[in-house]
Amino acid sequence: MKHTAKTESLNAFIRDAMKRFSVPGVAVGVLFDGEEYAAGFGVTNVRHPLPVDADTLFQIGSTTKTFTATTAMRLVEAGKLELDAPVRRYLPDFKMQDEQVAANVQVRDLFTHTAGWAGDYFDDTGSGDDALAEYVRRMADLPQLTPLGAAWSYNNAAFSLAGRVIEAAAGTTYERALTDLVLKPLGLSMSFIMPTDVMTHRFVAGHIVENDKANVAAPWPLARSAHAAGALASTARDQLAYARFHMGDGAAASGERVLKAESLKLMQTPITMAALGEQMALSWFVQDHGDVRVVRHGGATKGQLSAFLFAPTHGFALTVLTNADRGAELHREATAFALKEFLGVMPPKPKVVRMDTAALSAYTGKYTSLLSDNELYLEDNRLMMSVTPRGGFPTKDTPPGPTPPPTRLVFIGPDRVRALDAPHTDLQGEFLRNPDGSVAWFRFGGRIRARA
């Protein structure tokens, strides 16, 4: 690669971050100036270590959602699916607690996290071809948190529903549609959705870090009902090939036309505001840094995390794959480092807004969600946050993981805060208000949490 000094700097940064965050294995891929660089670091599994390389398989978690949306766009171009059609056109028996939502939610809403029902619902409905159909049937019990389209909140259940819509439109299983319409045409020969395909190759195990020690996490696979939301396993090289496609004109590397250029542009066109200044397109998060538009996603499974982004007008792409839960901290630092090193992107650090104790107390209290409870309280005239995991991932019966230490919060704008302490360092949150001006929700980690 022409930019050897830049890639060597990135390598050194990642090696240092692996030590600081106790991450056993990392794979990284960079696309810049038409050239590709990919490498691996560390080991696959602390119990049975093998070297990680650019062809080692990692679960990419919710980056899978963009593959689900790409599969849907192929069906749109084939005339089998309409984004503005109601879900009930394809699933006539679809039910939710709120009948108006069930009747009016459109396919497009599923890809923008605006459906409004509780989204972190992970129910293992078996490994059969009916897993998604049964999952969608059970969605009828999910509470509706906000009116359809009223608030943005990350919604895994909506993408499982999208997978079921794809099955109905394609007349086959989600896994077969994904493979036939996206993975094979794009030549992604090292990207797999079924664990039985992954296990014949070199792959990583997830890890949970406690007291700076990484321990192997279990279970390894996600339930089949969550495949469309986050079960794809891929390599750094395949992720770069995927980025090339989404920055291109819709043709695969082989020259085969997979999508029209207009469809790719549509997927990257903002539809609504997401969280913290980002915009939401069809499954993609979009943010402009001056003249650099960054399109991104990422994901997390049980101890495996992915970061994936590209800047279409600059021909730049980055993927970082890690096999420990503290990989989230590594990703935040590595992506910021790479954007600065390769594109000169340096988002300004938000300034702290000083607030007195009376103003801070207006935000204290308990904020609840399916996966965790967040308690905001005052300590030494500071706003503090403690997070209590409730379990529920990767299945609804999974017990809670370790409780992280509390973190200090500082305000960086009206109703917006930044965390100062690990493992939440530099993560931002924002408060959403009722029409009467009272605080209704705390959005943190992309999820809205109701004030108790």
XYZ file of C-alpha atoms in Angstrom:
452
model
C 0.000 0.000 0.000
C 1.261 3.486 -0.858
C 0.321 4.784 2.574
C 2.546 2.403 4.526
C 3.343 4.961 7.215
C -0.366 5.465 7.884
C -1.105 1.741 8.127
C 1.925 1.195 10.358
C 0.680 3.967 12.643
C -2.745 2.313 12.740
C -1.151 -1.070 13.516
C 0.806 0.404 16.406
C -2.296 2.131 17.726
C -4.301 -1.099 17.638
C -1.578 -3.134 19.353
C -1.422 -0.571 22.147
C -5.227 -0.471 22.475
C -5.390 -4.277 22.639
C -3.139 -4.169 25.707
C -5.040 -1.338 27.364
C -8.436 -2.966 26.885
C -7.359 -6.645 27.227
C -8.734 -7.570 23.796
C -7.265 -10.929 22.649
C -7.777 -10.554 18.888
C -8.359 -7.865 16.264
C -8.626 -7.783 12.483
C -8.483 -4.517 10.570
C -9.061 -3.569 6.962
C -8.488 -0.253 5.193
C -9.404 0.836 1.672
C -7.771 4.085 0.514
C -6.680 5.542 -2.831
C -7.903 2.380 -4.545
C -5.612 0.161 -2.509
C -6.505 -2.367 0.152
C -4.784 -3.246 3.397
C -5.869 -5.957 5.853
C -4.169 -7.523 8.848
C -4.798 -9.522 11.996
C -3.455 -9.245 15.522
C -3.514 -11.464 18.589
C -5.384 -14.739 18.959
C -8.785 -16.217 18.228
C -9.490 -17.721 21.642
C -7.574 -17.507 24.929
C -8.329 -21.168 25.661
C -7.279 -22.515 22.249
C -5.268 -19.696 20.664
C -4.688 -19.475 16.942
C -3.253 -16.375 15.254
C -5.827 -13.903 13.932
C -5.277 -12.890 10.315
C -7.210 -10.972 7.668
C -9.153 -14.132 6.771
C -10.280 -15.027 10.301
C -14.040 -15.026 10.804
C -15.631 -12.668 13.340
C -19.295 -12.157 14.075
C -20.076 -8.674 12.757
C -23.262 -8.305 14.801
C -25.593 -5.535 13.700
C -23.533 -4.623 10.640
C -25.612 -7.567 9.349
C -28.566 -5.159 9.272
C -27.081 -3.431 6.238
C -26.883 -6.803 4.467
C -30.556 -7.344 5.298
C -31.399 -3.961 3.793
C -29.286 -4.738 0.714
C -31.201 -7.995 0.273
C -34.453 -6.050 0.529
C -33.289 -3.601 -2.145
C -32.652 -6.479 -4.528
C -36.255 -7.570 -4.010
C -37.416 -3.979 -4.531
C -35.632 -3.857 -7.889
C -37.143 -7.240 -8.795
C -40.637 -5.838 -8.164
C -41.282 -8.230 -5.283
C -41.137 -5.682 -2.453
C -42.148 -2.044 -1.924
C -40.570 0.062 0.790
C -43.689 2.179 1.240
C -46.036 -0.783 1.433
C -47.561 -1.790 4.778
C -45.968 -4.813 6.381
C -49.375 -6.502 6.292
C -49.249 -6.639 2.498
C -46.628 -9.377 2.952
C -47.635 -10.664 6.396
C -51.448 -10.385 6.594
C -51.565 -11.911 10.089
C -49.024 -9.492 11.608
C -50.146 -8.290 15.045
C -48.817 -5.883 17.674
C -50.190 -4.598 20.975
C -51.167 -1.400 19.159
C -53.468 -2.306 16.263
C -52.939 1.059 14.578
C -49.204 0.453 14.492
C -49.619 -3.089 13.165
C -51.908 -1.829 10.417
C -49.828 1.168 9.391
C -46.162 0.304 9.869
C -44.410 0.249 6.501
C -41.460 -1.794 5.323
C -39.322 1.363 5.251
C -39.976 1.945 8.986
C -38.286 -1.344 9.809
C -34.973 -0.108 8.392
C -34.945 3.261 10.197
C -35.526 2.277 13.862
C -38.692 4.375 14.084
C -41.380 1.718 14.643
C -41.624 2.600 18.343
C -42.045 -0.821 19.958
C -39.553 -2.370 22.395
C -36.668 -3.399 20.168
C -34.300 -5.495 22.275
C -36.360 -8.660 22.231
C -34.250 -11.788 21.698
C -36.362 -14.909 21.772
C -34.917 -18.236 20.641
C -37.687 -19.798 18.570
C -35.683 -22.800 17.440
C -33.414 -23.606 14.540
C -36.054 -24.580 12.007
C -37.102 -22.698 8.885
C -40.132 -21.400 10.809
C -37.987 -19.592 13.417
C -38.677 -16.098 12.072
C -42.371 -16.753 11.560
C -42.725 -17.857 15.180
C -40.655 -14.900 16.406
C -42.913 -12.461 14.562
C -45.995 -14.161 16.021
C -44.584 -13.588 19.524
C -43.909 -9.915 18.749
C -47.623 -9.331 19.361
C -46.781 -9.076 23.063
C -44.138 -6.355 22.719
C -45.029 -3.042 24.379
C -45.344 0.029 22.178
C -43.013 2.597 23.744
C -43.683 5.551 21.452
C -46.102 6.251 18.583
C -45.056 5.011 15.154
C -42.468 7.405 13.715
C -42.411 9.652 16.801
C -38.960 8.830 18.187
C -35.788 7.131 17.050
C -34.630 4.171 19.127
C -32.483 1.256 18.012
C -34.752 -1.661 17.181
C -33.455 -5.195 16.692
C -36.949 -6.690 16.605
C -37.831 -4.550 13.587
C -34.971 -6.097 11.623
C -36.048 -9.613 12.535
C -39.471 -8.608 11.240
C -37.775 -7.284 8.084
C -36.152 -10.690 7.675
C -39.575 -12.316 7.805
C -40.907 -9.825 5.227
C -37.981 -10.797 2.991
C -38.926 -14.449 3.372
C -42.502 -13.733 2.298
C -41.440 -11.590 -0.657
C -38.700 -13.943 -1.852
C -40.555 -17.178 -1.212
C -37.624 -18.721 0.632
C -35.785 -18.497 3.940
C -34.009 -15.324 4.966
C -30.669 -17.143 4.939
C -31.170 -18.408 1.382
C -32.307 -14.979 0.150
C -29.294 -13.283 1.754
C -26.891 -15.828 0.273
C -28.382 -15.916 -3.228
C -29.101 -12.198 -3.586
C -26.103 -10.630 -1.844
C -23.301 -12.892 -0.589
C -22.818 -14.960 -3.756
C -23.263 -12.147 -6.303
C -20.785 -9.949 -4.412
C -18.256 -12.790 -4.221
C -18.227 -12.730 -0.410
C -17.014 -16.303 -0.138
C -15.893 -15.855 3.475
C -19.136 -14.463 4.872
C -21.569 -16.937 6.438
C -24.883 -16.708 8.256
C -25.140 -20.309 9.492
C -22.859 -21.460 12.358
C -22.415 -24.824 10.622
C -20.673 -23.010 7.758
C -18.521 -20.888 10.069
C -17.203 -23.858 12.045
C -15.249 -25.287 9.090
C -12.990 -22.194 9.003
C -10.786 -20.285 11.434
C -13.067 -18.183 13.633
C -12.865 -16.294 16.901
C -14.630 -16.830 20.195
C -16.079 -13.879 22.035
C -14.630 -12.815 25.383
C -15.858 -10.921 28.437
C -13.181 -8.845 30.166
C -13.233 -8.724 33.978
C -10.398 -7.278 36.063
C -8.346 -6.887 32.863
C -8.625 -10.593 32.094
C -10.441 -11.915 29.016
C -12.629 -14.991 29.552
C -14.329 -16.936 26.787
C -17.998 -16.005 26.408
C -20.872 -18.394 25.748
C -23.098 -19.087 23.954
C -21.343 -18.521 20.648
C -24.226 -18.461 18.116
C -27.200 -16.127 18.015
C -30.649 -17.657 17.774
C -31.897 -18.130 14.224
C -34.670 -15.620 14.952
C -31.937 -12.954 15.270
C -30.106 -13.789 12.035
C -31.486 -10.826 10.083
C -30.634 -8.477 12.947
C -27.064 -9.519 13.588
C -25.744 -13.043 12.969
C -23.432 -12.731 9.951
C -19.793 -13.799 10.346
C -17.259 -12.252 8.003
C -13.599 -11.361 7.533
C -11.753 -8.080 7.180
C -11.157 -8.786 3.482
C -14.814 -9.569 2.761
C -15.885 -6.454 4.659
C -13.670 -4.326 2.413
C -15.180 -5.965 -0.672
C -18.613 -5.117 0.719
C -17.518 -1.516 1.249
C -16.240 -1.315 -2.344
C -19.662 -2.385 -3.553
C -21.555 0.188 -1.507
C -19.193 2.945 -2.662
C -19.536 1.828 -6.271
C -22.137 1.915 -9.026
C -23.998 -1.252 -8.062
C -21.819 -3.743 -9.934
C -19.946 -6.517 -8.177
C -16.187 -6.973 -8.597
C -17.011 -9.581 -11.254
C -18.865 -6.959 -13.282
C -22.262 -8.496 -12.556
C -24.956 -5.875 -11.999
C -26.326 -6.429 -8.488
C -28.132 -3.131 -7.825
C -28.681 0.092 -9.692
C -26.521 3.012 -8.641
C -29.742 4.821 -7.735
C -30.601 2.109 -5.226
C -27.253 2.428 -3.475
C -27.677 6.192 -3.355
C -31.164 5.761 -1.910
C -29.811 3.497 0.818
C -27.339 6.223 1.866
C -29.800 9.134 1.674
C -30.849 10.381 5.132
C -34.514 9.840 5.982
C -34.744 10.952 9.606
C -32.615 12.113 12.502
C -31.092 9.352 14.579
C -29.235 10.122 17.807
C -26.523 12.607 18.691
C -26.446 14.485 15.414
C -26.355 11.456 13.136
C -28.951 10.871 10.452
C -30.652 7.594 9.608
C -30.791 6.276 6.062
C -31.972 2.798 5.009
C -30.079 0.829 7.683
C -27.043 3.159 7.450
C -26.008 5.898 9.878
C -24.843 9.044 8.084
C -22.856 11.989 9.408
C -21.094 14.864 7.667
C -17.730 16.120 8.898
C -17.203 19.183 6.731
C -17.006 17.866 3.180
C -16.494 14.269 4.355
C -19.674 12.230 4.554
C -19.201 9.120 6.684
C -21.608 6.207 6.286
C -21.334 3.642 9.036
C -22.672 0.768 11.053
C -21.329 -1.543 13.707
C -22.431 -4.410 15.853
C -22.001 -6.486 18.971
C -22.782 -10.075 19.849
C -21.664 -12.037 22.912
C -18.130 -10.656 23.216
C -17.596 -9.957 19.490
C -17.864 -6.480 17.998
C -17.490 -4.822 14.619
C -16.969 -1.286 13.396
C -17.586 -0.550 9.719
C -17.559 2.763 7.885
C -16.845 4.322 4.528
C -16.556 7.797 3.009
C -17.927 7.418 -0.538
C -16.570 10.644 -2.037
C -13.092 9.925 -0.677
C -12.891 6.215 -1.537
C -12.075 5.365 2.061
C -13.332 2.412 4.087
C -12.432 0.945 7.451
C -13.420 -2.199 9.287
C -12.259 -3.167 12.769
C -13.265 -6.554 14.186
C -12.656 -7.511 17.821
C -13.323 -10.527 20.018
C -13.946 -8.957 23.451
C -16.670 -6.782 24.927
C -14.166 -3.984 25.578
C -13.631 -3.949 21.831
C -16.261 -1.203 21.840
C -13.739 1.128 23.486
C -11.021 0.034 21.068
C -13.362 0.707 18.130
C -14.172 4.227 19.271
C -10.521 5.111 19.558
C -9.348 3.271 16.424
C -12.006 4.743 14.143
C -11.275 8.256 15.411
C -7.552 7.659 14.873
C -8.063 6.303 11.338
C -10.397 9.116 10.276
C -7.802 11.641 11.414
C -4.841 9.756 9.935
C -6.344 9.049 6.511
C -8.916 11.824 5.975
C -7.927 14.556 8.388
C -11.315 14.335 10.102
C -11.100 15.653 13.654
C -14.543 16.304 15.154
C -14.309 19.066 17.750
C -14.344 17.848 21.330
C -17.569 19.051 22.942
C -17.203 21.745 25.592
C -18.475 21.064 29.073
C -21.490 23.111 30.155
C -21.339 23.912 33.868
C -24.584 23.355 35.771
C -25.461 23.850 39.408
C -26.804 21.124 41.662
C -30.417 22.260 41.318
C -30.242 22.050 37.523
C -28.560 18.624 37.640
C -31.153 17.225 40.048
C -33.852 17.684 37.406
C -32.311 14.744 35.519
C -31.821 12.305 38.388
C -33.832 9.120 38.686
C -34.176 5.651 37.246
C -34.446 5.062 33.494
C -35.483 1.576 32.383
C -35.221 -0.567 29.251
C -35.423 -4.262 28.413
C -31.667 -4.891 28.687
C -30.580 -2.551 31.470
C -31.581 0.049 34.045
C -29.704 3.345 34.301
C -29.719 5.190 37.600
C -28.734 8.867 37.508
C -27.844 10.407 40.853
C -25.819 13.210 42.412
C -22.527 12.643 44.168
C -20.286 15.507 45.303
C -22.310 17.892 43.118
C -21.673 15.718 40.059
C -24.173 13.799 37.955
C -23.343 10.101 38.091
C -24.698 7.119 36.149
C -24.789 3.503 37.241
C -25.886 0.808 34.800
C -27.498 -2.406 36.026
C -27.682 -5.112 33.318
C -30.954 -7.047 33.245
C -29.870 -9.862 30.924
C -31.881 -10.813 27.875
C -29.118 -11.059 25.260
C -28.320 -13.121 23.233
C -31.577 -14.800 24.325
C -34.382 -13.443 26.493
C -33.387 -15.905 29.236
C -29.674 -15.000 29.286
C -28.694 -13.835 32.802
C -27.196 -10.384 33.362
C -23.528 -9.834 32.685
C -21.099 -8.051 35.017
C -22.128 -4.649 36.340
C -19.793 -1.907 35.084
C -18.467 0.722 37.490
C -20.360 4.033 37.712
C -19.362 6.868 35.423
C -19.397 10.628 35.763
C -21.623 12.510 33.319
C -21.029 16.066 32.147
C -23.387 18.196 30.090
C -22.142 19.254 26.664
C -25.296 21.008 25.487
C -29.006 21.286 26.181
C -30.190 17.856 27.400
C -27.002 16.195 26.166
C -24.340 14.487 28.280
C -20.987 12.775 27.822
C -19.618 9.929 29.962
C -16.132 10.376 31.388
C -15.220 6.946 32.720
C -14.602 3.451 31.338
C -16.210 1.439 29.884
C -18.466 4.269 28.677
C -15.732 6.850 28.086
C -16.826 9.521 25.562
C -20.196 7.882 24.915
C -22.929 10.482 24.698
C -26.552 10.449 25.784
C -29.505 12.762 25.407
C -32.763 13.427 27.213
C -36.103 13.533 25.382
C -38.989 15.535 26.806
C -42.760 15.252 27.029
C -44.927 17.943 25.436
C -45.211 19.581 28.885
C -41.418 19.916 29.056
C -40.763 17.188 31.619
C -38.038 14.608 30.958
C -39.568 11.440 29.515
C -36.653 9.407 28.154
C -32.909 9.053 28.401
C -31.390 7.858 25.130
C -28.052 6.148 25.719
C -26.336 3.581 23.539
C -28.955 4.371 20.904
C -31.857 3.112 23.052
C -34.504 5.173 24.768
C -34.966 4.400 28.449
C -38.201 5.415 30.139
C -37.999 7.545 33.235
C -39.513 5.509 36.057
